[in-house]
Coordinates of C-alpha atoms in Angstrom, one line a residue:
Chain A
M1 CA -32.6 -5.3 -12.2
A2 CA -35.0 -3.6 -14.6
G3 CA -36.0 -5.2 -17.9
T4 CA -37.1 -8.6 -18.9
A5 CA -35.2 -11.8 -18.3
D6 CA -34.1 -12.1 -22.0
A7 CA -33.0 -8.4 -22.3
L8 CA -29.5 -7.7 -23.4
A9 CA -27.1 -6.9 -20.6
I10 CA -24.1 -6.3 -22.9
E11 CA -24.2 -5.4 -26.5
L12 CA -21.2 -4.7 -28.8
R13 CA -21.6 -3.7 -32.4
E14 CA -18.7 -3.4 -34.7
V15 CA -16.3 -2.3 -32.0
A16 CA -12.8 -1.5 -33.1
K17 CA -9.8 -0.2 -31.1
T18 CA -6.3 0.8 -32.3
F19 CA -3.3 1.6 -30.2
G20 CA -0.9 3.7 -32.3
Q21 CA -0.1 1.4 -35.2
V22 CA -1.5 -1.8 -33.6
V23 CA -5.0 -2.8 -34.4
A24 CA -6.1 -4.5 -31.2
L25 CA -9.8 -5.2 -32.1
A26 CA -11.3 -5.2 -35.6
S27 CA -15.0 -5.0 -35.7
I28 CA -16.3 -7.1 -32.8
S29 CA -20.0 -7.7 -32.4
L30 CA -21.3 -9.6 -29.4
S31 CA -24.3 -9.7 -27.2
V32 CA -24.8 -11.1 -23.8
S33 CA -28.3 -11.6 -22.4
R34 CA -29.1 -10.9 -18.8
H35 CA -27.8 -13.3 -16.2
S36 CA -26.1 -15.5 -18.9
R37 CA -22.5 -16.3 -18.9
V38 CA -20.3 -15.8 -22.0
G39 CA -16.7 -16.9 -22.3
I40 CA -14.2 -15.3 -24.6
V41 CA -11.3 -17.4 -25.7
G42 CA -8.5 -16.4 -28.0
P43 CA -4.7 -16.4 -28.3
S44 CA -2.8 -14.2 -25.9
G45 CA -2.2 -10.7 -27.2
G46 CA -5.5 -11.0 -29.2
G47 CA -7.1 -8.0 -27.5
K48 CA -9.2 -9.9 -25.0
T49 CA -8.3 -7.7 -22.1
T50 CA -8.8 -4.6 -24.3
L51 CA -12.3 -5.8 -25.0
L52 CA -13.1 -6.2 -21.3
Q53 CA -11.7 -2.8 -20.5
I54 CA -13.9 -1.3 -23.2
V55 CA -17.0 -3.0 -21.8
A56 CA -16.0 -1.9 -18.3
G57 CA -15.7 1.7 -19.4
L58 CA -12.0 1.9 -18.6
L59 CA -11.3 2.4 -22.3
E60 CA -13.4 4.0 -25.0
A61 CA -13.8 2.2 -28.4
D62 CA -12.6 4.0 -31.5
T63 CA -15.6 3.1 -33.5
G64 CA -18.7 1.1 -32.9
L65 CA -21.4 0.9 -30.3
V66 CA -21.0 -0.4 -26.7
R67 CA -24.0 -0.7 -24.4
V68 CA -24.1 -2.2 -20.9
E69 CA -27.6 -2.4 -19.7
D70 CA -29.0 1.1 -20.5
A71 CA -25.6 2.8 -20.4
A72 CA -23.6 3.8 -23.5
S73 CA -21.0 6.3 -22.2
A74 CA -17.7 4.9 -20.6
R75 CA -18.5 6.6 -17.3
Q76 CA -21.9 5.1 -17.0
R77 CA -20.6 1.6 -18.0
L78 CA -17.9 1.9 -15.3
A79 CA -20.8 2.4 -12.8
R80 CA -22.5 -0.8 -14.0
C81 CA -19.6 -3.3 -14.3
A82 CA -17.4 -4.9 -11.8
L83 CA -14.1 -6.2 -13.1
M84 CA -12.1 -9.0 -11.6
P85 CA -8.5 -8.6 -12.7
Q86 CA -6.0 -11.5 -13.3
R87 CA -3.9 -10.5 -10.3
D88 CA -5.8 -10.6 -7.1
L89 CA -4.7 -7.1 -6.2
L90 CA -5.7 -7.5 -2.5
L91 CA -4.6 -4.6 -0.3
P92 CA -2.0 -5.9 2.2
W93 CA -3.1 -3.5 4.9
R94 CA -6.7 -4.8 4.9
T95 CA -7.9 -8.1 6.2
A96 CA -9.6 -10.6 3.8
L97 CA -13.0 -9.5 4.9
D98 CA -12.2 -5.8 4.6
N99 CA -10.7 -6.4 1.2
A100 CA -13.9 -8.0 0.0
A101 CA -16.0 -5.2 1.6
I102 CA -14.1 -2.3 0.0
A103 CA -16.7 -1.6 -2.7
L104 CA -19.4 -1.1 -0.1
E105 CA -17.1 1.3 1.8
N106 CA -16.4 3.2 -1.4
R107 CA -20.1 3.6 -1.8
G108 CA -20.3 5.3 1.6
L109 CA -21.2 2.5 4.0
S110 CA -19.5 2.5 7.3
R111 CA -16.8 -0.1 8.0
A112 CA -19.1 -2.0 10.3
E113 CA -22.0 -2.1 7.9
A114 CA -19.8 -3.1 5.0
R115 CA -18.4 -6.0 7.1
N116 CA -21.8 -7.1 8.2
R117 CA -23.0 -7.3 4.7
T118 CA -20.0 -9.2 3.4
R119 CA -19.7 -11.7 6.3
P120 CA -22.6 -13.9 5.2
L121 CA -20.9 -14.5 1.8
F122 CA -17.7 -15.4 3.5
E123 CA -19.5 -18.1 5.4
R124 CA -21.5 -19.2 2.4
F125 CA -18.4 -19.6 0.2
G126 CA -16.1 -21.4 2.6
L127 CA -14.0 -18.4 3.8
A128 CA -15.5 -18.2 7.3
R129 CA -12.3 -18.8 9.2
F130 CA -10.3 -16.4 7.1
E131 CA -12.1 -13.2 7.7
N132 CA -9.3 -11.6 9.7
A133 CA -6.4 -13.1 7.8
R134 CA -4.1 -10.8 6.0
P135 CA -3.6 -11.4 2.3
V136 CA 0.0 -12.6 2.8
Q137 CA -1.3 -15.4 5.0
L138 CA -3.6 -16.7 2.3
S139 CA -2.8 -19.2 -0.5
G140 CA -3.2 -18.2 -4.1
G141 CA -6.5 -19.9 -4.4
M142 CA -7.9 -18.3 -1.3
R143 CA -6.7 -14.8 -2.4
Q144 CA -8.5 -15.3 -5.7
R145 CA -11.7 -16.3 -3.8
V146 CA -11.5 -13.1 -1.8
S147 CA -10.9 -11.1 -5.0
F148 CA -13.9 -12.7 -6.6
L149 CA -16.1 -11.9 -3.5
R150 CA -14.8 -8.4 -3.6
T151 CA -16.0 -8.1 -7.2
L152 CA -19.3 -9.7 -6.3
M153 CA -19.8 -7.3 -3.3
A154 CA -19.7 -4.4 -5.8
E155 CA -23.3 -5.5 -6.2
K156 CA -23.4 -4.9 -9.9
D157 CA -25.3 -6.9 -12.3
V158 CA -22.4 -7.3 -14.8
L159 CA -19.2 -9.2 -13.8
L160 CA -16.2 -9.0 -16.1
L161 CA -13.6 -11.7 -15.3
D162 CA -10.2 -11.2 -16.8
E163 CA -8.3 -14.5 -16.8
P164 CA -9.4 -14.9 -13.2
F165 CA -7.5 -18.1 -12.5
G166 CA -4.6 -17.6 -14.9
A167 CA -2.0 -17.4 -12.2
L168 CA -3.1 -20.5 -10.4
D169 CA -1.7 -24.1 -10.7
S170 CA -4.0 -26.5 -12.5
I171 CA -5.3 -28.3 -9.4
T172 CA -6.2 -25.1 -7.6
R173 CA -7.6 -23.8 -10.8
A174 CA -10.0 -26.8 -11.1
Q175 CA -11.1 -26.3 -7.6
M176 CA -11.7 -22.6 -8.2
Q177 CA -13.8 -23.3 -11.3
E178 CA -16.1 -25.5 -9.3
W179 CA -16.3 -23.0 -6.6
V180 CA -17.1 -20.2 -9.0
L181 CA -19.8 -22.3 -10.6
Q182 CA -21.4 -22.8 -7.2
A183 CA -21.2 -19.1 -6.4
M184 CA -22.7 -18.1 -9.8
D185 CA -25.6 -20.5 -9.3
A186 CA -26.2 -19.0 -5.9
V187 CA -25.9 -15.3 -6.9
P188 CA -26.9 -15.0 -10.6
R189 CA -25.1 -12.3 -12.6
T190 CA -24.3 -11.5 -16.1
V191 CA -20.8 -12.7 -16.7
L192 CA -18.3 -12.0 -19.4
L193 CA -15.2 -14.2 -18.9
V194 CA -12.0 -13.8 -20.7
T195 CA -9.6 -16.8 -20.7
H196 CA -7.0 -18.5 -23.0
D197 CA -8.2 -21.9 -21.6
V198 CA -10.9 -23.4 -23.8
E199 CA -11.9 -25.9 -21.2
E200 CA -12.4 -23.2 -18.6
A201 CA -14.5 -21.1 -20.9
L202 CA -16.7 -24.1 -21.9
L203 CA -17.1 -25.1 -18.3
L204 CA -18.0 -21.8 -16.8
S205 CA -20.1 -20.2 -19.6
Q206 CA -23.2 -21.0 -21.5
R207 CA -21.8 -19.6 -24.7
V208 CA -18.2 -19.3 -25.9
V209 CA -16.9 -16.7 -28.4
V210 CA -13.7 -17.6 -30.1
L211 CA -11.5 -14.6 -31.1
S212 CA -8.8 -14.7 -33.8
E213 CA -5.2 -13.5 -33.4
R214 CA -4.7 -9.8 -33.5
P215 CA -6.5 -7.9 -34.8
G216 CA -9.2 -9.7 -32.9
R217 CA -12.4 -10.7 -34.6
V218 CA -15.0 -13.3 -33.8
V219 CA -14.2 -16.6 -35.6
A220 CA -16.7 -18.9 -33.9
V221 CA -19.6 -18.9 -31.4
L222 CA -20.3 -22.1 -29.5
D223 CA -23.3 -22.9 -27.4
S224 CA -22.5 -25.0 -24.4
D225 CA -25.8 -24.3 -22.8
H226 CA -26.8 -27.8 -22.1
R227 CA -26.6 -28.5 -18.4
F228 CA -23.6 -30.5 -17.6
E229 CA -24.4 -32.8 -14.7
G230 CA -22.0 -34.5 -12.4
S231 CA -18.5 -33.8 -11.1
R232 CA -16.1 -31.6 -13.0
R233 CA -14.2 -34.7 -14.1
E234 CA -17.3 -36.3 -15.5
I235 CA -18.2 -33.2 -17.4
V236 CA -14.8 -32.6 -18.8
T237 CA -14.6 -36.1 -20.1
S238 CA -18.2 -36.4 -21.5
P239 CA -18.5 -36.8 -25.3
G240 CA -20.6 -33.6 -25.7
F241 CA -17.9 -31.5 -23.8
V242 CA -15.1 -33.1 -25.7
S243 CA -16.6 -32.4 -29.1
L244 CA -17.3 -28.8 -28.1
K245 CA -13.7 -28.5 -27.0
E246 CA -12.5 -29.8 -30.4
Q247 CA -14.7 -27.3 -32.2
A248 CA -13.2 -24.5 -30.2
L249 CA -9.7 -25.6 -30.6
E250 CA -10.2 -26.0 -34.4
A251 CA -11.6 -22.4 -34.5
L252 CA -8.6 -21.2 -32.6
G253 CA -6.2 -23.0 -34.9
S254 CA -7.7 -21.6 -38.1
Chain B
M1 CA -5.2 8.8 8.8
S2 CA -7.6 7.5 11.4
D3 CA -8.9 5.0 8.9
A4 CA -5.5 3.7 8.0
T5 CA -4.5 3.4 11.6
R6 CA -7.6 1.5 12.6
E7 CA -7.0 -0.8 9.7
A8 CA -3.4 -1.3 10.7
T9 CA -4.1 -2.1 14.3
D10 CA -7.3 -4.1 14.4
G11 CA -7.8 -7.8 13.9
R12 CA -4.9 -10.1 14.7
S13 CA -5.1 -13.1 12.5
R14 CA -6.5 -16.3 13.7
V15 CA -4.9 -18.4 11.0
P16 CA -2.5 -21.0 12.2
R17 CA 0.4 -19.2 10.5
S18 CA 0.1 -16.4 13.1
A19 CA 1.5 -18.8 15.6
A20 CA 4.9 -18.1 14.2
A21 CA 4.4 -14.4 14.4
A22 CA 3.6 -14.5 18.1
P23 CA 6.7 -15.9 19.7
G24 CA 7.0 -16.7 23.4
R25 CA 8.8 -14.5 25.9
S26 CA 12.2 -16.3 25.6
T27 CA 12.4 -15.9 21.8
W28 CA 11.5 -12.2 22.1
V29 CA 14.3 -11.7 24.6
A30 CA 16.6 -13.6 22.2
S31 CA 15.7 -11.4 19.3
L32 CA 16.4 -8.3 21.4
F33 CA 19.8 -9.7 22.2
R34 CA 20.5 -10.6 18.6
R35 CA 19.6 -7.1 17.5
Y36 CA 21.2 -4.9 20.2
L37 CA 24.2 -7.0 21.3
P38 CA 26.5 -6.3 18.3
P39 CA 26.1 -2.5 18.4
A40 CA 26.4 -2.5 22.2
L41 CA 29.6 -4.5 22.1
L42 CA 31.1 -2.3 19.4
T43 CA 30.2 0.8 21.4
L44 CA 31.7 -0.7 24.5
C45 CA 34.9 -1.6 22.7
G46 CA 35.2 1.9 21.4
V47 CA 34.6 3.5 24.7
G48 CA 37.0 1.2 26.4
R49 CA 39.8 2.0 24.0
W50 CA 39.1 5.7 24.3
E51 CA 39.4 5.5 28.1
L52 CA 42.6 3.5 27.9
I53 CA 44.4 5.6 25.3
V54 CA 43.5 8.9 27.0
R55 CA 44.7 7.6 30.4
L56 CA 47.9 6.1 29.1
A57 CA 48.8 9.2 27.1
H58 CA 48.0 11.5 30.0
V59 CA 45.8 13.8 27.8
P60 CA 44.6 16.7 29.9
E61 CA 40.9 16.7 30.6
Y62 CA 40.3 20.1 28.9
L63 CA 41.6 18.6 25.6
L64 CA 39.9 15.3 25.7
P65 CA 38.1 13.9 28.8
T66 CA 37.8 10.1 29.3
P67 CA 34.3 8.5 29.1
S68 CA 34.4 7.9 32.8
E69 CA 35.1 11.6 33.4
I70 CA 32.1 12.5 31.1
A71 CA 29.9 10.1 33.1
V72 CA 30.9 11.7 36.4
D73 CA 30.4 15.1 34.9
M74 CA 26.9 14.2 33.7
K75 CA 26.0 13.6 37.3
T76 CA 27.7 16.7 38.8
D77 CA 26.5 19.0 35.9
W78 CA 23.0 17.5 35.9
P79 CA 21.5 20.7 37.4
V80 CA 22.9 22.6 34.3
L81 CA 22.2 19.9 31.8
E82 CA 18.7 18.9 32.8
P83 CA 16.9 22.3 32.1
A84 CA 19.0 22.6 28.9
L85 CA 18.0 19.1 27.8
L86 CA 14.3 19.8 28.3
V87 CA 14.5 23.0 26.3
T88 CA 16.3 21.3 23.4
L89 CA 14.1 18.3 23.6
R90 CA 11.1 20.5 23.3
E91 CA 12.5 22.3 20.2
I92 CA 13.4 19.0 18.6
L93 CA 10.0 17.3 19.2
L94 CA 7.9 20.3 18.3
G95 CA 10.0 21.1 15.2
F96 CA 9.8 17.4 14.1
V97 CA 6.0 17.2 14.6
I98 CA 5.6 20.4 12.6
S99 CA 7.7 19.2 9.8
A100 CA 6.0 15.8 9.8
V101 CA 2.5 17.4 9.6
A102 CA 3.5 20.0 7.0
G103 CA 5.6 17.5 5.0
V104 CA 2.9 14.8 4.7
G105 CA 0.3 17.6 4.1
L106 CA 2.4 19.1 1.3
A107 CA 3.1 15.7 -0.2
L108 CA -0.6 15.0 -0.4
L109 CA -1.4 18.4 -1.8
L110 CA 1.3 18.1 -4.5
H111 CA 0.1 14.5 -5.3
L112 CA -3.5 15.5 -5.7
F113 CA -2.7 18.5 -7.9
P114 CA -0.1 17.6 -10.6
V115 CA -0.1 21.2 -11.9
V116 CA 0.9 22.5 -8.4
R117 CA 3.5 19.7 -8.2
R118 CA 5.1 20.6 -11.4
A119 CA 5.3 24.2 -10.2
V120 CA 6.5 23.6 -6.7
Y121 CA 8.7 20.5 -7.0
P122 CA 11.7 22.3 -8.6
L123 CA 11.5 25.1 -6.1
L124 CA 11.4 22.6 -3.3
I125 CA 14.7 21.0 -4.6
G126 CA 16.2 24.4 -5.1
S127 CA 15.4 25.5 -1.6
Q128 CA 17.5 22.7 -0.3
T129 CA 20.6 24.2 -1.9
I130 CA 20.4 27.2 0.5
P131 CA 22.5 26.3 3.6
I132 CA 20.4 26.6 6.7
I133 CA 23.4 27.9 8.6
V134 CA 23.1 31.1 6.5
L135 CA 19.4 31.4 7.3
A136 CA 19.8 30.9 11.0
P137 CA 21.1 34.4 12.0
I138 CA 18.4 36.0 9.8
L139 CA 15.7 34.0 11.5
V140 CA 17.1 35.1 14.9
I141 CA 16.9 38.7 13.8
L142 CA 13.3 38.1 12.5
L143 CA 12.0 36.0 15.3
G144 CA 14.1 36.8 18.3
Y145 CA 15.9 34.6 20.9
G146 CA 12.9 32.4 21.8
I147 CA 11.8 29.0 20.6
M148 CA 10.4 30.2 17.2
P149 CA 13.6 30.4 15.1
K150 CA 14.7 27.0 16.5
L151 CA 11.4 25.4 15.5
V152 CA 11.7 27.0 12.0
I153 CA 15.2 25.6 11.5
V154 CA 14.4 22.1 12.8
A155 CA 11.2 22.0 10.8
T156 CA 13.0 23.3 7.6
I157 CA 15.7 20.6 7.9
C158 CA 13.3 17.7 8.7
F159 CA 10.7 18.8 6.2
F160 CA 12.6 17.9 3.0
P161 CA 13.1 14.2 3.3
I162 CA 9.5 13.7 4.5
V163 CA 8.0 15.6 1.5
I164 CA 10.2 13.9 -1.1
N165 CA 9.7 10.4 0.3
G166 CA 6.0 11.1 0.7
I167 CA 5.6 12.3 -2.9
D168 CA 7.6 9.3 -4.2
G169 CA 5.6 6.9 -2.1
L170 CA 2.3 8.3 -3.3
R171 CA 3.4 8.2 -6.9
S172 CA 4.8 4.7 -6.8
V173 CA 1.4 3.0 -6.2
D174 CA 0.6 0.1 -8.5
G175 CA -1.6 1.6 -11.3
E176 CA -3.6 -1.6 -11.5
L177 CA -4.7 -1.1 -7.8
I178 CA -6.1 2.3 -8.8
T179 CA -7.9 0.8 -11.9
M180 CA -9.3 -1.9 -9.6
M181 CA -10.6 0.8 -7.2
R182 CA -12.2 2.7 -10.1
T183 CA -14.2 -0.4 -11.1
L184 CA -15.4 -0.6 -7.5
D185 CA -17.0 2.8 -7.4
A186 CA -14.1 4.6 -5.7
S187 CA -14.0 8.4 -5.7
R188 CA -10.7 10.2 -5.9
W189 CA -10.8 10.6 -2.1
A190 CA -11.5 6.9 -1.5
I191 CA -8.5 5.9 -3.7
L192 CA -6.3 8.3 -1.8
R193 CA -7.4 7.2 1.6
R194 CA -7.8 3.4 1.1
V195 CA -5.0 2.8 -1.4
E196 CA -2.5 5.6 -2.1
F197 CA -2.0 6.8 1.5
P198 CA -1.5 3.4 3.1
A199 CA 0.7 2.3 0.2
A200 CA 2.9 5.4 0.8
L201 CA 3.2 5.0 4.5
P202 CA 6.4 2.9 4.4
S203 CA 8.0 5.7 2.3
I204 CA 6.7 8.4 4.6
F205 CA 8.2 6.6 7.6
S206 CA 11.6 6.3 5.8
G207 CA 11.6 10.0 5.3
M208 CA 10.7 10.6 9.0
R209 CA 13.5 8.3 10.2
I210 CA 16.0 10.4 8.1
A211 CA 14.4 13.5 9.5
A212 CA 14.7 12.2 13.1
T213 CA 18.5 12.2 12.8
F214 CA 18.5 15.7 11.4
A215 CA 16.3 17.3 14.1
A216 CA 19.0 17.5 16.8
I217 CA 21.5 19.2 14.3
G218 CA 18.8 21.7 13.5
A219 CA 18.1 22.5 17.2
V220 CA 21.8 23.0 18.0
F221 CA 22.3 25.3 14.9
G222 CA 19.4 27.4 16.1
E223 CA 20.7 27.7 19.5
W224 CA 24.2 28.6 18.3
S225 CA 22.8 31.4 16.2
G226 CA 21.3 33.1 19.2
S227 CA 19.9 31.8 22.5
N228 CA 20.3 31.8 26.2
Q229 CA 19.2 28.2 27.0
G230 CA 19.4 24.7 25.6
L231 CA 22.1 22.2 25.1
G232 CA 23.6 24.2 22.2
Y233 CA 23.8 27.2 24.4
V234 CA 25.4 25.1 27.2
M235 CA 28.1 23.9 24.7
L236 CA 28.7 27.5 23.5
A237 CA 29.0 28.9 27.1
A238 CA 31.3 26.0 28.1
T239 CA 33.8 26.6 25.3
P240 CA 35.6 29.8 26.5
N241 CA 35.8 28.3 30.0
L242 CA 37.4 25.1 28.7
L243 CA 34.7 23.0 30.2
T244 CA 35.3 20.3 27.6
T245 CA 33.8 17.5 29.7
R246 CA 30.5 19.4 29.9
I247 CA 30.5 19.8 26.1
F248 CA 30.9 16.1 25.8
A249 CA 28.1 15.5 28.3
A250 CA 25.8 17.8 26.3
I251 CA 26.8 15.8 23.1
V252 CA 25.8 12.6 25.0
C253 CA 22.4 14.1 25.8
L254 CA 21.9 15.1 22.2
T255 CA 22.8 11.7 20.9
V256 CA 20.3 10.1 23.4
I257 CA 17.6 12.4 22.2
A258 CA 18.2 11.7 18.5
L259 CA 18.4 7.9 19.1
A260 CA 15.2 8.0 21.1
L261 CA 13.4 10.0 18.4
F262 CA 14.6 7.5 15.8
G263 CA 13.4 4.6 17.9
A264 CA 10.0 6.3 18.5
V265 CA 9.5 6.7 14.7
S266 CA 10.5 3.1 14.1
L267 CA 8.1 2.0 16.8
L268 CA 5.3 4.0 15.2
E269 CA 6.1 2.4 11.9
R270 CA 5.8 -1.0 13.4
I271 CA 2.4 -0.1 14.8
F272 CA 1.0 1.7 11.8
V273 CA 2.6 -0.3 9.0
P274 CA 2.6 -3.9 10.3
W275 CA 2.1 -5.3 6.7
A276 CA 5.4 -4.0 5.4
S277 CA 8.1 -6.4 6.5
R278 CA 11.1 -4.2 5.8
G279 CA 10.5 -1.9 8.7
N280 CA 13.6 -1.6 10.9
P281 CA 16.9 -2.2 9.2
M282 CA 18.4 -3.1 12.6
T283 CA 16.6 -6.4 12.6

């Protein structure tokens, strides 16, 4: 947690990535300040996931500079980022609580300690009764909540969310968005969220970066940093939100 | 292993859905019936027909005894059969355990070191083309008449399906799970122990179930190649004396051992791999 509040948590400068003949990303520049939330929207196949994997240190960029906090190398970035994948990827042989606690165990804590540290979050975020449930016994929304808590329990300052609710139906999705907003207010983190849903990006982030089709480049940056008050429905239908959404959709269409 | 087993056994769920997974006594008995009644009836039909045909055709006992004669012989020959059964049982169990430990161990080793796997895997396949029957007499010359050559033969036969299934299971883990673990600070060891090994357990158990049916064959082979005790030896000694009924009684003993071993492996699978629904194909 070193550094000042306005320090950059993630910085990308002219990052490019090519797979064989396919140019996935063409010169992306982007910065995310500490404990802010940035959404990335773009058409599918536009290199959004590639971008996240580069930030996470799972991939190395061909050219350009990538920094996450004070780390520049892929290996160090991997140690500073927690990535939540689109599929929940819960381990069927672990209970919900043990799935969420796995990062702590990976860091050498005993099973009991890892559980004790994870349990308060379960209670706080409405999963209290499901600690000992197996993933197969949980609904899609619940599984995604456990997956999110697992990412949170990695206790890293940077969260990378890759289409976190892409596989959910729209009702569950709306509930999850509210739930995540609550969680993020309670446990502040730097968040980079990738989605193809403009509304989701505007709702969950303070700034939205619109990417073009492949090869991906930044076509618009929208600030949605005014506090939206009220219920999700009130926010989504407010004039300010609707005009932002139109701007984003226009940028996507161009 | 201890980690995976603890995970597998602890914490029954308290979610309502578990009510369906904890049936009452009567449904449990009903499911037993549903599972075992068809094979039991089929066996009974076969045995009945065998009894009838042999009796009606007046086949002499030294050529083909009736099931009832075999049953009577099991009782009268029990003093001969019991010590032999214990000897063979010991060979089968020890050989199987050795092959399971060595098989899983080698599978893990080959999985962790791809270079070693590329070197050893073809040799492993090649080794299976050597018929064990050819090796058995050589092993007897090398290791004598005791339990050692039998253990080597049982273990050699059982080893192969366990290793191959183990390697396949370890390799077939969803790559995204491993990526997920890497973003959660997992070391190579943590990935192996928390993801790859539990994910491979159903495969490993499949291999062990196949191996369980081979183990009895291995033990009998070993005893035929040179021994002075065990069910294989009893069969061999009974042959020149035309004690056909005793041979059949020994076969019954072997079958029971093999079935029991298969059942034990299936039971262990249910305990250690409760999350995999495929489990027992008999259900």
